[in-house]
CSV table of N, CA and C in Angstrom, one decimal:
chain,number,residue,atom,x,y,z
A,187,MET,N,0.8,-1.2,0.0
A,187,MET,CA,0.0,0.0,0.0
A,187,MET,C,0.9,1.3,0.0
A,188,ALA,N,2.0,1.2,0.7
A,188,ALA,CA,2.9,2.4,0.7
A,188,ALA,C,3.5,2.6,-0.6
A,189,LEU,N,3.9,1.5,-1.3
A,189,LEU,CA,4.5,1.6,-2.6
A,189,LEU,C,3.5,2.2,-3.6
A,190,GLN,N,2.2,1.9,-3.4
A,190,GLN,CA,1.2,2.4,-4.3
A,190,GLN,C,0.7,3.8,-3.8
A,191,GLU,N,1.3,4.4,-2.8
A,191,GLU,CA,1.0,5.7,-2.2
A,191,GLU,C,-0.4,5.8,-1.8
A,192,ARG,N,-1.0,4.6,-1.3
A,192,ARG,CA,-2.3,4.6,-0.7
A,192,ARG,C,-2.3,5.0,0.8
A,193,ILE,N,-1.1,4.9,1.4
A,193,ILE,CA,-1.0,5.2,2.8
A,193,ILE,C,0.3,6.1,3.0
A,194,ASP,N,0.4,6.9,4.0
A,194,ASP,CA,1.6,7.7,4.3
A,194,ASP,C,2.5,7.0,5.3
A,195,LEU,N,1.9,6.2,6.2
A,195,LEU,CA,2.6,5.5,7.3
A,195,LEU,C,2.0,4.2,7.5
A,196,GLY,N,2.8,3.2,7.7
A,196,GLY,CA,2.3,1.8,8.0
A,196,GLY,C,3.2,1.2,9.1
A,197,LEU,N,2.6,0.3,9.8
A,197,LEU,CA,3.4,-0.5,10.8
A,197,LEU,C,3.5,-1.9,10.3
A,198,ILE,N,4.7,-2.4,10.4
A,198,ILE,CA,5.0,-3.8,9.9
A,198,ILE,C,5.4,-4.6,11.1
A,199,TYR,N,4.8,-5.7,11.3
A,199,TYR,CA,5.1,-6.7,12.3
A,199,TYR,C,5.9,-7.8,11.7
A,200,GLY,N,7.2,-7.6,11.9
A,200,GLY,CA,8.1,-8.6,11.3
A,200,GLY,C,9.4,-8.0,10.8
A,201,SER,N,9.9,-8.6,9.8
A,201,SER,CA,11.2,-8.1,9.3
A,201,SER,C,11.2,-7.7,7.8
A,202,THR,N,10.0,-7.5,7.2
A,202,THR,CA,9.8,-7.2,5.8
A,202,THR,C,10.3,-5.8,5.6
A,203,ARG,N,11.2,-5.6,4.6
A,203,ARG,CA,11.6,-4.3,4.2
A,203,ARG,C,11.6,-4.2,2.7
A,204,HIS,N,11.6,-3.0,2.1
A,204,HIS,CA,11.6,-2.8,0.7
A,204,HIS,C,12.6,-1.7,0.4
A,205,GLU,N,13.4,-1.9,-0.7
A,205,GLU,CA,14.4,-0.9,-1.0
A,205,GLU,C,13.9,0.5,-1.4
A,206,ASN,N,12.6,0.6,-1.8
A,206,ASN,CA,12.0,1.9,-2.2
A,206,ASN,C,11.3,2.6,-1.1
A,207,LEU,N,11.3,2.1,0.1
A,207,LEU,CA,10.6,2.7,1.3
A,207,LEU,C,11.6,2.9,2.4
A,208,GLU,N,11.3,4.0,3.2
A,208,GLU,CA,12.1,4.3,4.4
A,208,GLU,C,11.5,3.5,5.5
A,209,PHE,N,12.4,3.0,6.4
A,209,PHE,CA,12.0,2.2,7.6
A,209,PHE,C,12.7,2.8,8.8
A,210,GLN,N,12.0,2.6,9.9
A,210,GLN,CA,12.5,2.9,11.2
A,210,GLN,C,12.1,1.8,12.2
A,211,GLU,N,13.0,1.1,12.8
A,211,GLU,CA,12.6,0.1,13.8
A,211,GLU,C,12.2,0.8,15.0
A,212,LEU,N,11.0,0.5,15.5
A,212,LEU,CA,10.5,1.1,16.7
A,212,LEU,C,10.9,0.3,17.9
A,213,ARG,N,10.9,-1.0,17.8
A,213,ARG,CA,11.4,-1.8,18.9
A,213,ARG,C,11.5,-3.3,18.5
A,214,ASN,N,12.4,-4.0,19.2
A,214,ASN,CA,12.4,-5.4,19.0
A,214,ASN,C,11.3,-6.0,19.8
A,215,LEU,N,10.7,-7.0,19.3
A,215,LEU,CA,9.6,-7.7,20.0
A,215,LEU,C,10.0,-9.0,20.5
A,216,GLY,N,10.6,-9.0,21.7
A,216,GLY,CA,11.1,-10.3,22.3
A,216,GLY,C,10.0,-11.2,22.7
A,217,LEU,N,10.3,-12.5,22.7
A,217,LEU,CA,9.4,-13.5,23.1
A,217,LEU,C,9.2,-13.6,24.6
A,218,MET,N,7.9,-13.8,25.0
A,218,MET,CA,7.6,-13.9,26.4
A,218,MET,C,6.7,-15.1,26.6
A,219,CYS,N,6.8,-15.7,27.8
A,219,CYS,CA,6.0,-16.8,28.3
A,219,CYS,C,4.9,-16.2,29.1
A,220,VAL,N,3.7,-16.4,28.8
A,220,VAL,CA,2.5,-15.9,29.5
A,220,VAL,C,1.9,-17.0,30.3
A,221,MET,N,1.6,-16.8,31.5
A,221,MET,CA,1.0,-17.9,32.4
A,221,MET,C,0.1,-17.4,33.5
A,222,GLN,N,-0.6,-18.3,34.1
A,222,GLN,CA,-1.3,-17.9,35.4
A,222,GLN,C,-0.3,-17.7,36.5
A,223,SER,N,-0.6,-16.9,37.4
A,223,SER,CA,0.3,-16.6,38.5
A,223,SER,C,0.6,-17.8,39.4
A,224,SER,N,-0.2,-18.8,39.3
A,224,SER,CA,0.0,-20.0,40.1
A,224,SER,C,0.9,-21.1,39.4
A,225,HIS,N,1.3,-20.8,38.2
A,225,HIS,CA,2.1,-21.7,37.4
A,225,HIS,C,3.5,-21.8,38.0
A,226,PRO,N,4.1,-23.0,38.1
A,226,PRO,CA,5.5,-23.1,38.6
A,226,PRO,C,6.5,-22.2,38.0
A,227,LEU,N,6.4,-21.9,36.7
A,227,LEU,CA,7.4,-21.0,36.1
A,227,LEU,C,7.2,-19.5,36.4
A,228,ALA,N,6.1,-19.2,37.1
A,228,ALA,CA,5.8,-17.8,37.5
A,228,ALA,C,6.9,-17.3,38.4
A,229,ALA,N,7.5,-18.1,39.2
A,229,ALA,CA,8.5,-17.7,40.1
A,229,ALA,C,9.9,-17.4,39.5
A,230,ARG,N,10.0,-17.8,38.2
A,230,ARG,CA,11.3,-17.6,37.5
A,230,ARG,C,11.4,-16.1,37.0
A,231,ASP,N,12.6,-15.6,36.9
A,231,ASP,CA,12.9,-14.3,36.3
A,231,ASP,C,12.8,-14.4,34.7
A,232,VAL,N,13.4,-15.5,34.3
A,232,VAL,CA,13.5,-15.8,32.8
A,232,VAL,C,13.2,-17.3,32.6
A,233,VAL,N,12.4,-17.6,31.6
A,233,VAL,CA,12.1,-19.0,31.3
A,233,VAL,C,13.0,-19.5,30.2
A,234,THR,N,13.7,-20.6,30.4
A,234,THR,CA,14.5,-21.2,29.4
A,234,THR,C,13.7,-22.0,28.4
A,235,VAL,N,14.3,-22.3,27.3
A,235,VAL,CA,13.6,-23.1,26.3
A,235,VAL,C,13.4,-24.5,26.8
A,236,PRO,N,14.4,-25.2,27.5
A,236,PRO,CA,14.1,-26.5,28.1
A,236,PRO,C,13.0,-26.5,29.1
A,237,GLU,N,12.9,-25.4,29.9
A,237,GLU,CA,11.7,-25.3,30.9
A,237,GLU,C,10.4,-25.2,30.1
A,238,LEU,N,10.4,-24.4,29.0
A,238,LEU,CA,9.2,-24.3,28.2
A,238,LEU,C,8.8,-25.7,27.7
A,239,MET,N,9.7,-26.4,27.1
A,239,MET,CA,9.5,-27.7,26.5
A,239,MET,C,9.0,-28.7,27.6
A,240,ALA,N,9.3,-28.6,28.8
A,240,ALA,CA,8.9,-29.5,29.9
A,240,ALA,C,7.5,-29.2,30.4
A,241,SER,N,6.9,-28.2,29.9
A,241,SER,CA,5.5,-27.8,30.3
A,241,SER,C,4.6,-27.8,29.1
A,242,PRO,N,3.3,-28.1,29.3
A,242,PRO,CA,2.4,-27.9,28.1
A,242,PRO,C,2.4,-26.5,27.7
A,243,TYR,N,2.5,-26.2,26.4
A,243,TYR,CA,2.5,-24.8,26.0
A,243,TYR,C,1.6,-24.6,24.8
A,244,VAL,N,1.2,-23.3,24.7
A,244,VAL,CA,0.3,-22.9,23.7
A,244,VAL,C,1.2,-22.0,22.8
A,245,ALA,N,1.1,-22.3,21.4
A,245,ALA,CA,1.9,-21.5,20.5
A,245,ALA,C,1.2,-21.1,19.3
A,246,HIS,N,1.6,-20.1,18.7
A,246,HIS,CA,1.1,-19.7,17.3
A,246,HIS,C,1.5,-20.7,16.3
A,247,SER,N,0.7,-20.9,15.3
A,247,SER,CA,1.1,-21.8,14.2
A,247,SER,C,2.4,-21.4,13.7
A,248,ARG,N,3.2,-22.4,13.3
A,248,ARG,CA,4.6,-22.1,12.9
A,248,ARG,C,4.7,-21.3,11.6
A,249,HIS,N,3.6,-21.1,10.8
A,249,HIS,CA,3.7,-20.2,9.6
A,249,HIS,C,3.5,-18.8,10.0
A,250,LEU,N,3.3,-18.4,11.2
A,250,LEU,CA,3.2,-17.1,11.7
A,250,LEU,C,4.5,-16.7,12.3
A,251,PRO,N,4.9,-15.4,12.3
A,251,PRO,CA,6.2,-15.0,12.9
A,251,PRO,C,6.5,-15.5,14.3
A,252,VAL,N,5.6,-15.3,15.2
A,252,VAL,CA,5.9,-15.8,16.6
A,252,VAL,C,6.0,-17.3,16.7
A,253,GLY,N,5.1,-18.0,15.9
A,253,GLY,CA,5.2,-19.5,15.9
A,253,GLY,C,6.5,-20.0,15.3
A,254,ALA,N,6.9,-19.3,14.2
A,254,ALA,CA,8.2,-19.7,13.6
A,254,ALA,C,9.4,-19.5,14.5
A,255,LEU,N,9.4,-18.4,15.3
A,255,LEU,CA,10.5,-18.2,16.2
A,255,LEU,C,10.4,-19.1,17.4
A,256,THR,N,9.2,-19.5,17.8
A,256,THR,CA,9.1,-20.5,18.9
A,256,THR,C,9.6,-21.8,18.4
A,257,ALA,N,9.2,-22.2,17.3
A,257,ALA,CA,9.6,-23.5,16.7
A,257,ALA,C,11.1,-23.5,16.5
A,258,GLN,N,11.7,-22.5,16.0
A,258,GLN,CA,13.1,-22.4,15.8
A,258,GLN,C,13.9,-22.5,17.2
A,259,ALA,N,13.4,-21.8,18.2
A,259,ALA,CA,14.0,-21.9,19.5
A,259,ALA,C,14.0,-23.3,20.1
A,260,ILE,N,12.9,-24.0,20.0
A,260,ILE,CA,12.7,-25.3,20.5
A,260,ILE,C,13.6,-26.3,19.7
A,261,GLU,N,13.5,-26.2,18.4
A,261,GLU,CA,14.3,-27.1,17.6
A,261,GLU,C,15.8,-26.9,17.7
A,262,SER,N,16.2,-25.6,17.9
A,262,SER,CA,17.6,-25.4,18.2
A,262,SER,C,18.1,-26.0,19.5
A,263,ALA,N,17.2,-26.1,20.4
A,263,ALA,CA,17.5,-26.7,21.7
A,263,ALA,C,17.4,-28.3,21.7
A,264,GLY,N,17.1,-28.8,20.5
A,264,GLY,CA,17.1,-30.3,20.3
A,264,GLY,C,15.7,-30.8,20.6
A,265,GLY,N,14.7,-30.0,20.7
A,265,GLY,CA,13.3,-30.4,20.9
A,265,GLY,C,12.5,-30.5,19.7
A,266,GLU,N,11.3,-30.9,19.8
A,266,GLU,CA,10.3,-31.0,18.7
A,266,GLU,C,9.2,-30.0,19.0
A,267,PHE,N,8.8,-29.2,18.0
A,267,PHE,CA,7.7,-28.2,18.2
A,267,PHE,C,6.4,-29.0,18.2
A,268,ARG,N,5.9,-29.1,19.5
A,268,ARG,CA,4.6,-29.9,19.7
A,268,ARG,C,3.8,-29.2,20.7
A,269,PRO,N,3.2,-28.0,20.3
A,269,PRO,CA,2.3,-27.3,21.3
A,269,PRO,C,1.1,-28.1,21.7
A,270,ALA,N,0.7,-27.9,23.0
A,270,ALA,CA,-0.5,-28.6,23.5
A,270,ALA,C,-1.7,-28.0,22.7
A,271,VAL,N,-1.7,-26.7,22.4
A,271,VAL,CA,-2.7,-26.0,21.6
A,271,VAL,C,-2.0,-25.1,20.6
A,272,GLU,N,-2.4,-25.1,19.4
A,272,GLU,CA,-1.8,-24.2,18.4
A,272,GLU,C,-2.9,-23.2,18.0
A,273,VAL,N,-2.5,-21.9,18.0
A,273,VAL,CA,-3.5,-20.8,17.8
A,273,VAL,C,-3.1,-19.9,16.6
A,274,MET,N,-4.0,-19.1,16.2
A,274,MET,CA,-3.7,-18.1,15.1
A,274,MET,C,-3.6,-16.7,15.7
A,275,GLN,N,-4.2,-16.5,16.9
A,275,GLN,CA,-4.3,-15.1,17.4
A,275,GLN,C,-3.8,-15.1,18.9
A,276,PHE,N,-3.2,-14.0,19.3
A,276,PHE,CA,-2.7,-13.9,20.7
A,276,PHE,C,-3.8,-13.9,21.7
A,277,SER,N,-5.0,-13.4,21.3
A,277,SER,CA,-6.1,-13.4,22.3
A,277,SER,C,-6.6,-14.8,22.6
A,278,ALA,N,-6.5,-15.7,21.5
A,278,ALA,CA,-6.9,-17.1,21.7
A,278,ALA,C,-5.9,-17.8,22.6
A,279,ALA,N,-4.6,-17.4,22.5
A,279,ALA,CA,-3.6,-18.0,23.3
A,279,ALA,C,-3.8,-17.6,24.8
A,280,CYS,N,-4.2,-16.4,25.0
A,280,CYS,CA,-4.4,-15.9,26.4
A,280,CYS,C,-5.7,-16.6,26.9
A,281,ALA,N,-6.7,-16.8,26.2
A,281,ALA,CA,-7.9,-17.6,26.6
A,281,ALA,C,-7.5,-19.0,27.0
A,282,MET,N,-6.6,-19.6,26.2
A,282,MET,CA,-6.2,-21.0,26.5
A,282,MET,C,-5.4,-21.0,27.8
A,283,VAL,N,-4.6,-20.0,28.1
A,283,VAL,CA,-3.8,-20.0,29.3
A,283,VAL,C,-4.8,-19.8,30.5
A,284,GLU,N,-5.8,-18.9,30.3
A,284,GLU,CA,-6.8,-18.6,31.4
A,284,GLU,C,-7.6,-19.9,31.7
A,285,ALA,N,-7.8,-20.8,30.7
A,285,ALA,CA,-8.5,-22.0,30.8
A,285,ALA,C,-7.6,-23.1,31.4
A,286,GLY,N,-6.4,-22.9,31.6
A,286,GLY,CA,-5.5,-23.8,32.3
A,286,GLY,C,-4.8,-24.8,31.3
A,287,CYS,N,-4.6,-24.3,30.0
A,287,CYS,CA,-4.0,-25.2,29.0
A,287,CYS,C,-2.4,-25.1,29.0
A,288,GLY,N,-1.9,-24.3,29.9
A,288,GLY,CA,-0.4,-24.2,30.0
A,288,GLY,C,0.1,-22.8,29.8
A,289,VAL,N,1.3,-22.7,29.3
A,289,VAL,CA,2.0,-21.5,29.1
A,289,VAL,C,1.9,-21.1,27.6
A,290,ALA,N,1.7,-19.8,27.4
A,290,ALA,CA,1.7,-19.4,26.0
A,290,ALA,C,2.9,-18.6,25.6
A,291,VAL,N,3.4,-18.7,24.4
A,291,VAL,CA,4.5,-18.0,23.9
A,291,VAL,C,4.0,-16.9,23.0
A,292,LEU,N,4.2,-15.6,23.5
A,292,LEU,CA,3.8,-14.4,22.7
A,292,LEU,C,4.9,-13.4,22.6
A,293,GLU,N,4.7,-12.4,21.7
A,293,GLU,CA,5.7,-11.4,21.7
A,293,GLU,C,5.3,-10.4,22.8
A,294,CYS,N,6.3,-9.5,23.1
A,294,CYS,CA,6.1,-8.6,24.3
A,294,CYS,C,4.9,-7.7,24.2
A,295,LEU,N,4.5,-7.2,23.1
A,295,LEU,CA,3.3,-6.3,23.0
A,295,LEU,C,2.0,-7.1,23.4
A,296,ALA,N,1.9,-8.3,22.9
A,296,ALA,CA,0.8,-9.2,23.2
A,296,ALA,C,0.8,-9.6,24.6
A,297,ALA,N,2.0,-9.7,25.2
A,297,ALA,CA,2.1,-10.0,26.7
A,297,ALA,C,1.5,-8.9,27.5
A,298,GLN,N,1.5,-7.6,27.0
A,298,GLN,CA,0.9,-6.5,27.7
A,298,GLN,C,-0.6,-6.7,27.7
A,299,TYR,N,-1.2,-7.2,26.6
A,299,TYR,CA,-2.6,-7.5,26.6
A,299,TYR,C,-2.9,-8.6,27.6
A,300,ALA,N,-2.1,-9.6,27.7
A,300,ALA,CA,-2.3,-10.7,28.7
A,300,ALA,C,-2.4,-10.2,30.1
A,301,ALA,N,-1.5,-9.2,30.4
A,301,ALA,CA,-1.5,-8.6,31.8
A,301,ALA,C,-2.9,-8.0,32.1
A,302,SER,N,-3.6,-7.5,31.1
A,302,SER,CA,-4.9,-6.9,31.4
A,302,SER,C,-5.9,-8.0,31.7
A,303,HIS,N,-5.6,-9.2,31.5
A,303,HIS,CA,-6.4,-10.4,31.8
A,303,HIS,C,-5.9,-11.1,33.1
A,304,GLY,N,-5.0,-10.5,33.8
A,304,GLY,CA,-4.6,-11.1,35.1
A,304,GLY,C,-3.5,-12.1,34.9
A,305,LEU,N,-2.9,-12.2,33.7
A,305,LEU,CA,-1.8,-13.2,33.4
A,305,LEU,C,-0.5,-12.5,33.6
A,306,ILE,N,0.5,-13.3,33.9
A,306,ILE,CA,1.8,-12.7,34.1
A,306,ILE,C,2.7,-13.2,33.0
A,307,SER,N,3.8,-12.4,32.7
A,307,SER,CA,4.7,-12.8,31.6
A,307,SER,C,6.1,-12.8,32.1
A,308,LYS,N,6.9,-13.7,31.6
A,308,LYS,CA,8.4,-13.8,31.8
A,308,LYS,C,9.1,-13.9,30.5
A,309,PRO,N,10.2,-13.2,30.4
A,309,PRO,CA,10.9,-13.4,29.1
A,309,PRO,C,11.4,-14.8,28.8
A,310,LEU,N,11.3,-15.2,27.6
A,310,LEU,CA,11.8,-16.5,27.1
A,310,LEU,C,13.2,-16.3,26.7
A,311,ASN,N,14.1,-17.1,27.2
A,311,ASN,CA,15.5,-16.9,26.9
A,311,ASN,C,15.8,-17.5,25.5
A,312,ALA,N,15.4,-16.8,24.4
A,312,ALA,CA,15.5,-17.2,23.0
A,312,ALA,C,15.7,-15.9,22.2
A,313,THR,N,16.5,-16.1,21.1
A,313,THR,CA,16.7,-15.0,20.2
A,313,THR,C,15.5,-14.6,19.4
A,314,SER,N,15.2,-13.4,19.3
A,314,SER,CA,14.0,-12.9,18.5
A,314,SER,C,14.5,-11.8,17.6
A,315,ASP,N,14.3,-12.0,16.3
A,315,ASP,CA,14.5,-10.9,15.3
A,315,ASP,C,13.3,-10.3,14.8
A,316,LEU,N,12.2,-10.5,15.6
A,316,LEU,CA,10.9,-9.9,15.2
A,316,LEU,C,10.9,-8.4,15.7
A,317,SER,N,10.5,-7.5,14.8
A,317,SER,CA,10.5,-6.1,15.1
A,317,SER,C,9.2,-5.5,14.7
A,318,LEU,N,9.0,-4.3,15.4
A,318,LEU,CA,7.9,-3.4,15.0
A,318,LEU,C,8.5,-2.3,14.2
A,319,ILE,N,8.1,-2.2,12.9
A,319,ILE,CA,8.8,-1.2,12.0
A,319,ILE,C,7.8,-0.3,11.5
A,320,ALA,N,8.2,1.0,11.4
A,320,ALA,CA,7.3,2.0,10.8
A,320,ALA,C,8.0,2.6,9.6
């Protein structure tokens, strides 16, 4: 839409760039584990990938940016990407956590939404190249 001059400003969730457009990275969107306050991982400052794999987890589908990063982190640690529940939207992930389905992996902005539902979030110790770009 920007290339067609239909918009003046756009926000991109990911790492897509184009040589004919100017970009500014607003922030890196690190991965977070969202859980109920009673979950055993809630006492941790940071959740490691092995700790995530040892617990039932809710993840985005791997064809979405957050799901792809989650799968990459798990597979890099020698695990297999096998979420208890696979979702397409962060709000569905939060609903699954509220229902007791485990820990959800979200990016940090979606984790702020989770906090408005009484859930807590802890950083996932995994590399994230997901950015919010304007």
